[in-house]
């Protein structure tokens, strides 16, 4: 039970989550968090690890992500070539605000991002580029995001994050241009028929 909830009635969904998490930790002898707030799993086998990974990755909560990280790390010791697992680990660290730990995981994915499911590929470029930007690697962030835009030109999120990276680098005109292009990638209903005007002004922006 999390600190601050002892002796109090939990909402039903929260109660179910913490009971499930406690069952997992009891079953696999979860040690207390270390200095990094992570967990150490014992008495596991690879089949169990895969099962718990599938269960926990569905939960978008801080406790679930903290519990998932050591499972993924243990799995990757014997499956270092699994690009999808590296991406999951990068996303967990990213979700927890640990960009410095997320960056090397994203870098491993970058070498083989085509192995990701198609629907996850644009999100990879967004996550990696945004992490590089937060880690003050602005030129590299712009490079990664531009590559993402090249592969997925109709994805407005990529252009928005590229605009943020360019803005942080002081390239305000290019940043504005990418934002306007992102608007051009939205459905016509979102720009009320101004798509042609936006395209023209982006082209002639000075």
Short mmCIF file of C-alpha atoms in Angstrom, two decimals:
data_model
loop_
_atom_site.label_atom_id
_atom_site.label_comp_id
_atom_site.label_asym_id
_atom_site.label_seq_id
_atom_site.Cartn_x
_atom_site.Cartn_y
_atom_site.Cartn_z
CA UNK A 1 0.00 0.00 0.00
CA UNK A 2 1.49 3.39 -0.94
CA UNK A 3 2.46 5.82 1.78
CA UNK A 4 -0.40 8.17 2.64
CA UNK A 5 -3.14 5.64 1.86
CA UNK A 6 -2.81 3.45 4.93
CA UNK A 7 -6.02 3.39 6.91
CA UNK A 8 -7.96 5.10 4.12
CA UNK A 9 -10.48 3.67 1.68
CA UNK A 10 -9.06 3.50 -1.83
CA UNK A 11 -11.12 4.16 -4.96
CA UNK A 12 -12.08 0.84 -6.55
CA UNK A 13 -9.73 1.08 -9.57
CA UNK A 14 -6.78 2.19 -7.45
CA UNK A 15 -7.45 -0.59 -4.99
CA UNK A 16 -7.52 -3.19 -7.76
CA UNK A 17 -4.24 -1.87 -9.19
CA UNK A 18 -2.36 -1.92 -5.89
CA UNK A 19 -3.68 -5.39 -5.03
CA UNK A 20 -2.47 -6.66 -8.41
CA UNK A 21 0.91 -5.00 -7.96
CA UNK A 22 1.23 -6.43 -4.43
CA UNK A 23 0.42 -9.91 -5.75
CA UNK A 24 3.17 -9.58 -8.34
CA UNK A 25 5.71 -8.29 -5.85
CA UNK A 26 4.89 -10.96 -3.26
CA UNK A 27 5.06 -13.73 -5.85
CA UNK A 28 8.44 -12.66 -7.18
CA UNK A 29 10.07 -11.46 -3.96
CA UNK A 30 10.27 -7.81 -4.94
CA UNK A 31 12.97 -6.05 -2.95
CA UNK A 32 12.46 -2.48 -1.67
CA UNK A 33 13.30 0.35 -4.08
CA UNK A 34 16.97 1.22 -4.36
CA UNK A 35 18.53 4.63 -4.69
CA UNK A 36 17.03 5.09 -8.15
CA UNK A 37 13.52 4.14 -7.07
CA UNK A 38 13.66 0.92 -9.07
CA UNK A 39 12.95 -2.65 -8.06
CA UNK A 40 14.86 -5.93 -8.06
CA UNK A 41 13.03 -9.10 -9.07
CA UNK A 42 14.03 -12.55 -7.84
CA UNK A 43 12.84 -16.14 -8.40
CA UNK A 44 11.85 -15.45 -12.01
CA UNK A 45 12.21 -17.24 -15.32
CA UNK A 46 11.99 -15.79 -18.81
CA UNK A 47 8.42 -16.98 -19.37
CA UNK A 48 7.30 -15.24 -16.17
CA UNK A 49 9.17 -12.07 -17.09
CA UNK A 50 7.47 -11.86 -20.49
CA UNK A 51 4.07 -12.40 -18.88
CA UNK A 52 4.60 -9.68 -16.28
CA UNK A 53 5.94 -7.30 -18.91
CA UNK A 54 2.75 -7.74 -20.94
CA UNK A 55 0.63 -7.13 -17.84
CA UNK A 56 2.46 -4.07 -16.59
CA UNK A 57 3.00 -2.28 -19.91
CA UNK A 58 -0.77 -1.82 -20.20
CA UNK A 59 -0.77 0.38 -17.07
CA UNK A 60 0.19 4.03 -17.52
CA UNK A 61 1.05 4.72 -13.89
CA UNK A 62 4.30 5.62 -12.13
CA UNK A 63 4.36 2.45 -9.93
CA UNK A 64 3.78 0.25 -12.97
CA UNK A 65 6.57 1.90 -14.97
CA UNK A 66 8.97 1.61 -12.03
CA UNK A 67 8.15 -2.08 -11.68
CA UNK A 68 8.46 -2.64 -15.43
CA UNK A 69 11.97 -1.20 -15.81
CA UNK A 70 13.88 -3.98 -13.96
CA UNK A 71 11.86 -6.63 -15.76
CA UNK A 72 12.82 -5.17 -19.12
CA UNK A 73 16.45 -4.80 -18.03
CA UNK A 74 16.54 -8.44 -16.95
CA UNK A 75 14.90 -9.55 -20.20
CA UNK A 76 17.37 -7.54 -22.28
CA UNK A 77 20.36 -9.23 -20.65
CA UNK A 78 19.51 -12.31 -22.72
CA UNK A 79 17.71 -10.53 -25.58
CA UNK A 80 19.88 -7.52 -26.35
CA UNK A 81 18.76 -7.46 -29.96
CA UNK A 82 15.08 -6.96 -29.18
CA UNK A 83 14.42 -3.46 -30.53
CA UNK A 84 10.85 -3.41 -29.22
CA UNK A 85 12.02 -4.14 -25.67
CA UNK A 86 14.60 -1.35 -25.84
CA UNK A 87 11.84 0.97 -27.01
CA UNK A 88 9.64 -0.07 -24.08
CA UNK A 89 12.52 0.63 -21.70
CA UNK A 90 13.17 4.02 -23.29
CA UNK A 91 9.49 4.93 -22.99
CA UNK A 92 9.36 3.88 -19.32
CA UNK A 93 12.32 6.09 -18.43
CA UNK A 94 10.89 8.89 -20.56
CA UNK A 95 7.51 8.57 -18.80
CA UNK A 96 9.27 8.91 -15.43
CA UNK A 97 11.21 12.00 -16.55
CA UNK A 98 14.54 10.15 -16.66
CA UNK A 99 15.69 11.50 -20.02
CA UNK A 100 19.38 10.76 -19.39
CA UNK A 101 18.55 7.09 -18.91
CA UNK A 102 16.08 7.08 -21.79
CA UNK A 103 18.55 8.49 -24.32
CA UNK A 104 20.89 5.45 -24.64
CA UNK A 105 17.86 3.17 -24.94
CA UNK A 106 16.43 5.31 -27.73
CA UNK A 107 19.88 5.29 -29.38
CA UNK A 108 19.80 1.48 -29.54
CA UNK A 109 16.34 1.61 -31.12
CA UNK A 110 17.52 4.20 -33.65
CA UNK A 111 19.90 1.65 -35.18
CA UNK A 112 17.00 -0.66 -36.02
CA UNK A 113 13.80 1.37 -35.76
CA UNK A 114 12.32 -0.40 -38.80
CA UNK A 115 11.81 -3.42 -36.51
CA UNK A 116 9.17 -1.48 -34.56
CA UNK A 117 5.50 -1.97 -35.43
CA UNK A 118 4.44 0.57 -38.04
CA UNK A 119 2.14 2.50 -35.73
CA UNK A 120 4.96 3.02 -33.19
CA UNK A 121 7.58 4.37 -35.58
CA UNK A 122 6.48 8.04 -35.65
CA UNK A 123 6.23 8.01 -31.85
CA UNK A 124 9.79 6.72 -31.62
CA UNK A 125 11.12 9.72 -33.54
CA UNK A 126 9.03 12.07 -31.39
CA UNK A 127 10.27 10.46 -28.17
CA UNK A 128 13.93 10.30 -29.18
CA UNK A 129 13.99 13.81 -30.61
CA UNK A 130 12.21 15.27 -27.59
CA UNK A 131 14.58 13.46 -25.21
CA UNK A 132 17.62 14.82 -27.07
CA UNK A 133 16.13 18.31 -26.88
CA UNK A 134 15.55 17.99 -23.13
CA UNK A 135 19.16 16.79 -22.78
CA UNK A 136 20.31 19.99 -24.56
CA UNK A 137 21.49 18.16 -27.68
CA UNK A 138 19.60 20.50 -29.96
CA UNK A 139 21.36 19.85 -33.28
CA UNK A 140 21.01 16.10 -32.85
CA UNK A 141 17.37 16.51 -31.80
CA UNK A 142 16.59 18.49 -34.95
CA UNK A 143 18.40 15.90 -37.09
CA UNK A 144 16.39 13.01 -35.63
CA UNK A 145 13.10 14.88 -35.90
CA UNK A 146 13.80 15.95 -39.48
CA UNK A 147 14.44 12.31 -40.32
CA UNK A 148 11.11 11.46 -38.73
CA UNK A 149 9.37 14.14 -40.79
CA UNK A 150 11.04 12.76 -43.93
CA UNK A 151 9.67 9.28 -43.26
CA UNK A 152 6.28 10.43 -41.94
CA UNK A 153 5.54 13.81 -43.57
CA UNK A 154 1.85 13.75 -42.73
CA UNK A 155 2.46 13.37 -38.99
CA UNK A 156 1.84 16.81 -37.36
CA UNK A 157 3.31 15.77 -33.98
CA UNK A 158 6.74 15.33 -35.53
CA UNK A 159 6.66 18.82 -37.03
CA UNK A 160 5.53 20.32 -33.72
CA UNK A 161 8.41 18.71 -31.83
CA UNK A 162 10.82 19.73 -34.59
CA UNK A 163 9.53 23.29 -34.20
CA UNK A 164 10.25 23.10 -30.46
CA UNK A 165 13.80 21.89 -31.10
CA UNK A 166 14.43 24.64 -33.64
CA UNK A 167 12.98 27.26 -31.30
CA UNK A 168 15.26 26.07 -28.47
CA UNK A 169 18.20 26.37 -30.88
CA UNK A 170 17.23 29.98 -31.67
CA UNK A 171 16.09 29.31 -35.24
CA UNK A 172 12.76 31.06 -34.82
CA UNK A 173 11.84 31.42 -38.50
CA UNK A 174 12.33 27.71 -39.21
CA UNK A 175 10.44 26.92 -36.02
CA UNK A 176 7.47 29.01 -37.13
CA UNK A 177 7.57 27.43 -40.58
CA UNK A 178 7.37 23.92 -39.12
CA UNK A 179 4.45 24.92 -36.90
CA UNK A 180 2.57 26.26 -39.89
CA UNK A 181 3.36 23.09 -41.82
CA UNK A 182 2.00 21.10 -38.90
CA UNK A 183 -1.24 23.06 -39.27
CA UNK A 184 -1.25 22.10 -42.93
CA UNK A 185 -1.13 18.45 -41.92
CA UNK A 186 -4.31 18.70 -39.88
CA UNK A 187 -7.69 17.63 -41.26
CA UNK A 188 -9.40 20.42 -43.28
CA UNK A 189 -12.09 20.72 -40.61
CA UNK A 190 -9.43 21.88 -38.13
CA UNK A 191 -8.30 24.83 -40.26
CA UNK A 192 -11.73 25.80 -41.60
CA UNK A 193 -10.73 25.83 -45.27
CA UNK A 194 -7.59 27.94 -44.78
CA UNK A 195 -5.25 25.11 -45.79
CA UNK A 196 -4.35 26.70 -49.16
CA UNK A 197 -3.66 30.07 -47.54
CA UNK A 198 -1.52 28.45 -44.85
CA UNK A 199 0.47 26.55 -47.49
CA UNK A 200 1.08 29.78 -49.43
CA UNK A 201 2.21 31.80 -46.41
CA UNK A 202 4.50 29.02 -45.22
CA UNK A 203 6.17 29.03 -48.63
CA UNK A 204 6.62 32.81 -48.63
CA UNK A 205 7.47 33.24 -44.92
CA UNK A 206 10.32 35.73 -44.40
#
